XYZ file of C-alpha atoms in Angstrom:
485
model
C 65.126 65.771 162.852
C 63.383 64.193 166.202
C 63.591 60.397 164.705
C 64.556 59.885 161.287
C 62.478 56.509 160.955
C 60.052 57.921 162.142
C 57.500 58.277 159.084
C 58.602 54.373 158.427
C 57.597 53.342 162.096
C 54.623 55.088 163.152
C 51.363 55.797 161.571
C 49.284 58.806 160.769
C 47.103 59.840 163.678
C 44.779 62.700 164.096
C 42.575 64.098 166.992
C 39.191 61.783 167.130
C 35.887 63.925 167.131
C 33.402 63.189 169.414
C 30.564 60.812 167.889
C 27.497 62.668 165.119
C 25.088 61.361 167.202
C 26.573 63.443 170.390
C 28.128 66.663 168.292
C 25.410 67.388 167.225
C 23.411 68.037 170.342
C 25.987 71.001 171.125
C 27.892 73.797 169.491
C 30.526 73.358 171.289
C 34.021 72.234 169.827
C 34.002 68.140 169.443
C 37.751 67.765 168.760
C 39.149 64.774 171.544
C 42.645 66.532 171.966
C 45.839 63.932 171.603
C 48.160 63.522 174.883
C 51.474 65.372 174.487
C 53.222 61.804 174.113
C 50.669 60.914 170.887
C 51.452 64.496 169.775
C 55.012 64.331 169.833
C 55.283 60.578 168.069
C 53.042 62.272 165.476
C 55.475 64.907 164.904
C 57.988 62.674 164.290
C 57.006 61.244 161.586
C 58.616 64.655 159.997
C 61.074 63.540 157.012
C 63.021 66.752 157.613
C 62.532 67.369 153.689
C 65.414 68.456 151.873
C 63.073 70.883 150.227
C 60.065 71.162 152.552
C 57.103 71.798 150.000
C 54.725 72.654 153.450
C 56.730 75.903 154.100
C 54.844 77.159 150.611
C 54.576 79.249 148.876
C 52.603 75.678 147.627
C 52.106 74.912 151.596
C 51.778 77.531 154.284
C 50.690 81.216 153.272
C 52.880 82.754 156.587
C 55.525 80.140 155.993
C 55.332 78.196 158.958
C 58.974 76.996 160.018
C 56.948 73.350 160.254
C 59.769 70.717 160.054
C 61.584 72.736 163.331
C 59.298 72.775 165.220
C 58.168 69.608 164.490
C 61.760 68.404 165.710
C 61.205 70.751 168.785
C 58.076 68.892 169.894
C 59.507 65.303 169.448
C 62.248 66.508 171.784
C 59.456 67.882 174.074
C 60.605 71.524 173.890
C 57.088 73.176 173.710
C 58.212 76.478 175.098
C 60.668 76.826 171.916
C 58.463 74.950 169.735
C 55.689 77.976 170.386
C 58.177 80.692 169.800
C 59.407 79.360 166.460
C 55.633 79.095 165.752
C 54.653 82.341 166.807
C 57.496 83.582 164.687
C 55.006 83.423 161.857
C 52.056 83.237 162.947
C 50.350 85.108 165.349
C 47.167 83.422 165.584
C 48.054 78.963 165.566
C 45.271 78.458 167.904
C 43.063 79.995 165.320
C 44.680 78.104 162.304
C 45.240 74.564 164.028
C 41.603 74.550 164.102
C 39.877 76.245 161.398
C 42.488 75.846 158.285
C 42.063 73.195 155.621
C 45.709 72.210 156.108
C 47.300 73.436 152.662
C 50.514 72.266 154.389
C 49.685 68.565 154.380
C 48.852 68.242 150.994
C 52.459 69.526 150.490
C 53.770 67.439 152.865
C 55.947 64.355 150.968
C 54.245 61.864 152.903
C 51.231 62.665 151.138
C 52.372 61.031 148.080
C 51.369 58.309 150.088
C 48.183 59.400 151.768
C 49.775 59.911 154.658
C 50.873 63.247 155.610
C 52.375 64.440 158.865
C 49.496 65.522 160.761
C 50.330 69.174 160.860
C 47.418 70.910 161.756
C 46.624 68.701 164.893
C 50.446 69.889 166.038
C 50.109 73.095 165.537
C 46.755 73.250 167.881
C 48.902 71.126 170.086
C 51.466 73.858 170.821
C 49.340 77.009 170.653
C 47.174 74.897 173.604
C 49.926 73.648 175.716
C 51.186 77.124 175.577
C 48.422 78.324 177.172
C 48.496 75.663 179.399
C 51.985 76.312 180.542
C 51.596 80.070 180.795
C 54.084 80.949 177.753
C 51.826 83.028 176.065
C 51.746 86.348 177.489
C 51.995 90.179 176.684
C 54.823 91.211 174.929
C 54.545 95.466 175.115
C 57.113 97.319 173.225
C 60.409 98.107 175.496
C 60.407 101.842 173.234
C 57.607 103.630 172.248
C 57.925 105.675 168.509
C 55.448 108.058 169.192
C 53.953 107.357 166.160
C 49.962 106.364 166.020
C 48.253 103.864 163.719
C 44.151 102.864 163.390
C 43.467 99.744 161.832
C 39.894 99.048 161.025
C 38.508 95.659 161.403
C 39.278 93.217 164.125
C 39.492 90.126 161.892
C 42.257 88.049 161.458
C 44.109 90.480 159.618
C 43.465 93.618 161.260
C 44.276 91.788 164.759
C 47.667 90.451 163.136
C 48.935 93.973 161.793
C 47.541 95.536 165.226
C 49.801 92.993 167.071
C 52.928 93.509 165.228
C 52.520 97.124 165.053
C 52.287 97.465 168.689
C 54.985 95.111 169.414
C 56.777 97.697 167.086
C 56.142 100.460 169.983
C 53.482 102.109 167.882
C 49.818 103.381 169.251
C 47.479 101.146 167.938
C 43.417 102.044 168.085
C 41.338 99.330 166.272
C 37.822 99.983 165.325
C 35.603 97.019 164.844
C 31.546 97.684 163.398
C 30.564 94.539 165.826
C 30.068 94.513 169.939
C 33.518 92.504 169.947
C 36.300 91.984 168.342
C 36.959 89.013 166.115
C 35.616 89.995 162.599
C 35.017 86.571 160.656
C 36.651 84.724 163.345
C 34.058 85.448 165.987
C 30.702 86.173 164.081
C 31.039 83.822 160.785
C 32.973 80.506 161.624
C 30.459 78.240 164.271
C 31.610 77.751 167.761
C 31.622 73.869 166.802
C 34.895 74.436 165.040
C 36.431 77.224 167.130
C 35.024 78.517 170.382
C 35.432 82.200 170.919
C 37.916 82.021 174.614
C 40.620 81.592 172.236
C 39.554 85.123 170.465
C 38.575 86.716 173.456
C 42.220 85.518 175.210
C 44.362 87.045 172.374
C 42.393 90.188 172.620
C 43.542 90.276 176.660
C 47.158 89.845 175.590
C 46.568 92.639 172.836
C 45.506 95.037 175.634
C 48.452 94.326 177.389
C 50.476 94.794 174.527
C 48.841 98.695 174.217
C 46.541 97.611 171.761
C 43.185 99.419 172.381
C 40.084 98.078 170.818
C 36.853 100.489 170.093
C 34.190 98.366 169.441
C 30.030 99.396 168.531
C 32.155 101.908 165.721
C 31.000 101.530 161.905
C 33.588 103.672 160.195
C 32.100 105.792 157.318
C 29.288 105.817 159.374
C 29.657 106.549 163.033
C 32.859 108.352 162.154
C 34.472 109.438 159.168
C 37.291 107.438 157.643
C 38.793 110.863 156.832
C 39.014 111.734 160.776
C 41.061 108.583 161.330
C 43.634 109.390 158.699
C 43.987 113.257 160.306
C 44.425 111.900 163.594
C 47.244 108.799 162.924
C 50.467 108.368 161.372
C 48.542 105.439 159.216
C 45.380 103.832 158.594
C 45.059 99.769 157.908
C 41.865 98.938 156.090
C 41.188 95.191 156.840
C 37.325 95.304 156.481
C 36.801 91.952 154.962
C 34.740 90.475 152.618
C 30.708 90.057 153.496
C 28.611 91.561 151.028
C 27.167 87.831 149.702
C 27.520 86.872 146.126
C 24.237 87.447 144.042
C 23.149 84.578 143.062
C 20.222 85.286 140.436
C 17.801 82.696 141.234
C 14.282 83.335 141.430
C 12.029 82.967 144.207
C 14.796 84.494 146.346
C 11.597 86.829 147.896
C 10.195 84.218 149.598
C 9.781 83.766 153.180
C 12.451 81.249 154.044
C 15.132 82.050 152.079
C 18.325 83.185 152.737
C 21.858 84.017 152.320
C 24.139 82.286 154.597
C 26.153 84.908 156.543
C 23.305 86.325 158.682
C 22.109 82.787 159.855
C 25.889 82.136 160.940
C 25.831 85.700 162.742
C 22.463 85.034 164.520
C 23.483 81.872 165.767
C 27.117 83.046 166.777
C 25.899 85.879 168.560
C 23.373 83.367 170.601
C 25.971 81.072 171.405
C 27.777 84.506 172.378
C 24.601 85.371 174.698
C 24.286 88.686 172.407
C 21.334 89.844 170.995
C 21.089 88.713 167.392
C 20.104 92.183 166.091
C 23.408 93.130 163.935
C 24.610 95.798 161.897
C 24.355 95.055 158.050
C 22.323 92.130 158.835
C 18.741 90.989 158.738
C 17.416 90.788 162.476
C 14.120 88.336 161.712
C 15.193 85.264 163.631
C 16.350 82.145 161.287
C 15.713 78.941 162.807
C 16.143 75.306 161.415
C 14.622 73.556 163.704
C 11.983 70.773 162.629
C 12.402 72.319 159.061
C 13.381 70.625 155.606
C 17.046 72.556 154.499
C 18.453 72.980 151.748
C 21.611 74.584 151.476
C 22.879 75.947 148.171
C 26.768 76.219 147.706
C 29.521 73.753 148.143
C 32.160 75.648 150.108
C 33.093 76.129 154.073
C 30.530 78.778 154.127
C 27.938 75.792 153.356
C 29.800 73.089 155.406
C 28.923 75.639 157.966
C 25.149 76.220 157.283
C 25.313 72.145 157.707
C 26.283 71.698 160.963
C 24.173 74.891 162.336
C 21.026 73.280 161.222
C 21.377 69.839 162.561
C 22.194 71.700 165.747
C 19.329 73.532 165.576
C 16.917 70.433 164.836
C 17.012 70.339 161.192
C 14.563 67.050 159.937
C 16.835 66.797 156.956
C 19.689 69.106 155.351
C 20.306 68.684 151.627
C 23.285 70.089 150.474
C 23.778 71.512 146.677
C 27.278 71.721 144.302
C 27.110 72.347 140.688
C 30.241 71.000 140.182
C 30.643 67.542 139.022
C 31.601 64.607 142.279
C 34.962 64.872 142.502
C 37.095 61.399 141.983
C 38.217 59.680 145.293
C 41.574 60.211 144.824
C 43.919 62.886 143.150
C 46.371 61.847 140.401
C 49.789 62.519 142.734
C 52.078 62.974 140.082
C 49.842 65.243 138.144
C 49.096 68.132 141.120
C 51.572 67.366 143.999
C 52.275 69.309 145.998
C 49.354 71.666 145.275
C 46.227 71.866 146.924
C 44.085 68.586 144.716
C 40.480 68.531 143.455
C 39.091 65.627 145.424
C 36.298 64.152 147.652
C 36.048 65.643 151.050
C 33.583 65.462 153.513
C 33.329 67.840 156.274
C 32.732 66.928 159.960
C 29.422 68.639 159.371
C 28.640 66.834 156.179
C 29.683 63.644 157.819
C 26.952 64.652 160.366
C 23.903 63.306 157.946
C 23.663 65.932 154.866
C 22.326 64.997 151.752
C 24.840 65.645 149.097
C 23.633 66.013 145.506
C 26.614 66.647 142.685
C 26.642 68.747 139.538
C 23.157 69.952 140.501
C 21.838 73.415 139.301
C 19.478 75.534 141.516
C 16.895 77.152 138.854
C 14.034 78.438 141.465
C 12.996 78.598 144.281
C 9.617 77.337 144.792
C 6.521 78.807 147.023
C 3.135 78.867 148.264
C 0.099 81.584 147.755
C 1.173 82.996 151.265
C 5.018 83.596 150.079
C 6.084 80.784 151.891
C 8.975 78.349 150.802
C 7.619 75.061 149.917
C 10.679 73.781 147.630
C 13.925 74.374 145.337
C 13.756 73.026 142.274
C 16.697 71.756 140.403
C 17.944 69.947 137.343
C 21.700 68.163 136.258
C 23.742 69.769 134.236
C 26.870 69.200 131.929
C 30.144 69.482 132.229
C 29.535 73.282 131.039
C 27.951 73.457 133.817
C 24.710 74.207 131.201
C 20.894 72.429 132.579
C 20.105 69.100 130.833
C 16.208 69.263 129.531
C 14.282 66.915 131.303
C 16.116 66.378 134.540
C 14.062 68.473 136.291
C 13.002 68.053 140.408
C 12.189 69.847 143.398
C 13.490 69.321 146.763
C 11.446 69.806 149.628
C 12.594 72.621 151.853
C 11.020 75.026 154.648
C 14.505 77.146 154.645
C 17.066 77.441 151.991
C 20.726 79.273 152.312
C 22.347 80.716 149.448
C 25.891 80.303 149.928
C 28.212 80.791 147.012
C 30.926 83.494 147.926
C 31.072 86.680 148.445
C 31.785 89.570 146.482
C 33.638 92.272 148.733
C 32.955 94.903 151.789
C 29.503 96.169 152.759
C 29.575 99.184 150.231
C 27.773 101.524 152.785
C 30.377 102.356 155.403
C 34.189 102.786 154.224
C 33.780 102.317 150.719
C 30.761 104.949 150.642
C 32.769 107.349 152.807
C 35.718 107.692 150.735
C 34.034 107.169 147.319
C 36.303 107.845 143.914
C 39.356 108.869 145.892
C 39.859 105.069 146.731
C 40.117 102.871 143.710
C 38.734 99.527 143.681
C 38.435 96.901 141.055
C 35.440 94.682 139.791
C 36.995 91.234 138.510
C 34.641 89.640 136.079
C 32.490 87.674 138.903
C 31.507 90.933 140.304
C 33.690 90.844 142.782
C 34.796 94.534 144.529
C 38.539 94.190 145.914
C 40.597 97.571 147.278
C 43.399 98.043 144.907
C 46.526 97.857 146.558
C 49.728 95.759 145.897
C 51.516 93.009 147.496
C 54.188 94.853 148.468
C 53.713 98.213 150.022
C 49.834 97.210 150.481
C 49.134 101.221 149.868
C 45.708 102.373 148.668
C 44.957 105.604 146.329
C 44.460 107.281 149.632
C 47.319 109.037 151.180
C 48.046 107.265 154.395
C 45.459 104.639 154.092
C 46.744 101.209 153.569
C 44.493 97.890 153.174
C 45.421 94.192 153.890
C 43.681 90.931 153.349
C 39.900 89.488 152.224
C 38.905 93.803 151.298
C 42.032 93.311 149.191
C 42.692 89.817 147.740
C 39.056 88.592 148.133
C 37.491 86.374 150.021
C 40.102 83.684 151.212
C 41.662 81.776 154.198
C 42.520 82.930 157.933
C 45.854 82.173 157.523
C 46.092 84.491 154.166
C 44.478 87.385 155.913
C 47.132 86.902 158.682
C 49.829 86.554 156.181
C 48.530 90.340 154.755
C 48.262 91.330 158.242
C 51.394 90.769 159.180
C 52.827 92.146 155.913
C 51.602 95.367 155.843
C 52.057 95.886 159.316
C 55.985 95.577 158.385
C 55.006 97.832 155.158
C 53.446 100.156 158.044
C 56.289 100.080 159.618
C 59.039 100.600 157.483
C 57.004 103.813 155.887
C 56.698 105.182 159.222
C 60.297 105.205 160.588
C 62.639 104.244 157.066
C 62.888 100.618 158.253
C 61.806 98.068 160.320
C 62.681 94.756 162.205
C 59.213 92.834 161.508
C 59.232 89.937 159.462
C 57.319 90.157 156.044
């Protein structure tokens, strides 16, 4: 423990963004990064926790060693303070920017409102890493001969390919898209993480022995059968895309629709790729000069948000039909869990209109199939329309973006059909069946890890599975293994 008045001392500071009014005329990332000496009085404001809540399983889902490194900052040791990081997490770059910080609300300062300011630490080290040249290859000093593929280059296919090949195994990883990065590269905005950071792990992953074949839909372009003849083992991490039906009428009009391909287009201009996309629609989706309304209250939304005021949006409306959360949680009632409150997004903050326990019943159009509207209504607590509170929103685009509900069903899943069992939860939802533990499908050889298996969730779960069934992997392969779980 750096300071141990710390918390008492010094108050909570995070990064500053870069004004609305300037953000939004870019998709660039707006963070204004903290100077090592802010940083490092920010980190110790650590209590050193007799029982530190932010580890998790309430905190961090890969159990970041938080209050040591923490310490190791404060004492300016950033070259140990990035291995103890990297000890469980292969990715912080990624989740210092794009995670909603379970950790904090664990944290015991936040009993007070004022957590340690985690997140903007753990960015910190993964960038001064960089900048100091301490992140580099690590290859394998013995090779096993064994051979794995691991399909899908998301978070948690690029976490079980690194520890795999740090374990001296072969790895091959086949990724539908022109480059790798799943989710990471094609579905979360530039604004909130630019793709160098993606594009600089996948350049240490090569020199680890990890080779990438990109342009390859497996199931399609080649058989998911061929992949488990030719390797030792076979990760499915194909991740969750295929949007959530939503059931609202009007969805045939010109003008709406679901959120993920308007994400991909974008990301793939930013990118300088051509927007055309497997799986996805290729009819360009613009915002600009256009009345939006986004339906959905999640990330996914947030996201839609901030891509339309880049684009020009007049005005972006924003729907939730749940009720407007209170201001602030009841601490003693859901400490240290993650608490239902108000939060606004940096792309909500950016000028959306937010309306609260607001149903979407149609969309609305013209006599050449255009979208003119969305009509709406309140509802009740059951979440059930109240008669008479009827109204339409004005809107020249609309994105529908309320989950999603597992893989694209026409590569992998197709491919294998009944010998891999999968399981519809009651939203509709299609998840691989395969355990926590040994992360093994019904297919011999064929093991699957993150959003294909637990549903659609966090980064910092799917490298948590990653990482975990790379050790399952692993320890199947050669009777045991030195990776962490």
């Amino acid at each position: 423990m750096g300071k141990v008045t710390g918390f008492l001392e010094i108050d909570r500071q995070v990064a500053k963004y870069q004004p609305a009014s300037d953000r939004i005329r870019h998709f660039r990332e707006f963070t204004i990064p903290m100077s090592d000496q802010e940083v490092q009085k920010q980190s110790a404001r650590c209590m050193d926790c007799g029982i530190p809540y932010c580890h998790g399983p309430t905190g961090c889902p890969v159990h970041n060693q938080i209050p040591d490194w923490n310490d190791l900052v404060y004492n300016g040791n950033w070259d140990e303070a990035i291995r103890n990081l990297h000890s469980t997490n292969n990715f912080p770059e990624f989740t210092g920017r794009v995670c909603p910080a379970p950790c904090e609300e664990a944290c015991t300062l936040n009993l007070e409102d004022v957590p340690v300011a985690i997140k903007t630490i753990e960015q910190a080290i993964a960038d001064k890493a960089y900048e100091m040249g301490y992140i580099v290859p690590q290859p394998a000093v013995t090779k096993t001969g064994k051979k794995v593929a691991v399909i899908g280059s998301g978070p948690a296919g690029m976490a079980a390919a690194q520890q795999l090949a740090r374990a001296g195994h072969e790895v091959h990883v086949y990724e539908r898209e022109s480059k790798p990065g799943g989710l990471l590269r094609y579905g979360i905005p530039d604004f909130k993480m630019e793709k160098n950071f993606i594009d600089r792990r996948v350049e240490q992953m090569r020199g680890e022995g990890v080779t990438f074949h990109c342009g390859v839909n497996v199931g399609v372009d080649v058989a998911v059968q061929k992949l488990v003849d030719e390797n030792d083992a076979v990760l499915y991490c194909g991740g969750s895309e295929t949007p959530r039906d939503a059931g609202i009428p009007g969805v045939e009009f010109f003008g709406v629709h679901d959120a993920m391909p308007y994400l991909v287009q974008q990301n793939r201009r930013v990118g300088r790729e051509n927007i055309d996309s497997v799986g996805w629609p290729s009819e360009p989706i613009l915002a600009g000069g256009k009345h939006v309304v986004v339906v959905g209250g999640g990330d996914t939304a947030s996201d839609c948000v901030g891509t339309a005021f880049r684009q020009g949006a007049v005005k972006v409306t924003q729907l939730d039909i749940r009720p407007q959360p209170p201001e602030k949680e009841d601490k003693l009632a859901v400490w240290p869990f993650w608490a239902t409150k108000m939060r606004t997004s940096s792309s909500q903050a950016e000028g959306a209109v937010r309306e609260f326990q607001v149903a979407t019943l149609e969309f609305v159009g013209d006599e050449d199939g255009n979208l003119t509207g969305v009509k709406c209504c309140q509802v009740d607590e059951r979440r059930k329309p109240i008669a008479g509170t009827e109204f339409i929103i004005k809107a020249d685009l609309a994105f529908i973006a309320i989950g999603f509900r597992g893989p694209f069903a026409d590569s992998v899943l197709k491919d294998l059909g009944e010998k891999l069992t999968v399981n519809t939860d009651r939203r509709g939802s299609t998840n691989v069946v395969a355990n926590e533990r040994d992360y093994r499908t019904s297919v011999d050889k064929l093991w699957a890890a993150g959003d294909i298996r637990r549903g659609q969730s966090l980064v910092v779960w799917a490298i948590r599975e990653g990482r975990q069934a790379a050790r399952a992997i692993d320890e199947a392969l050669m009777g045991s293994t030195v990776l962490p779980r």
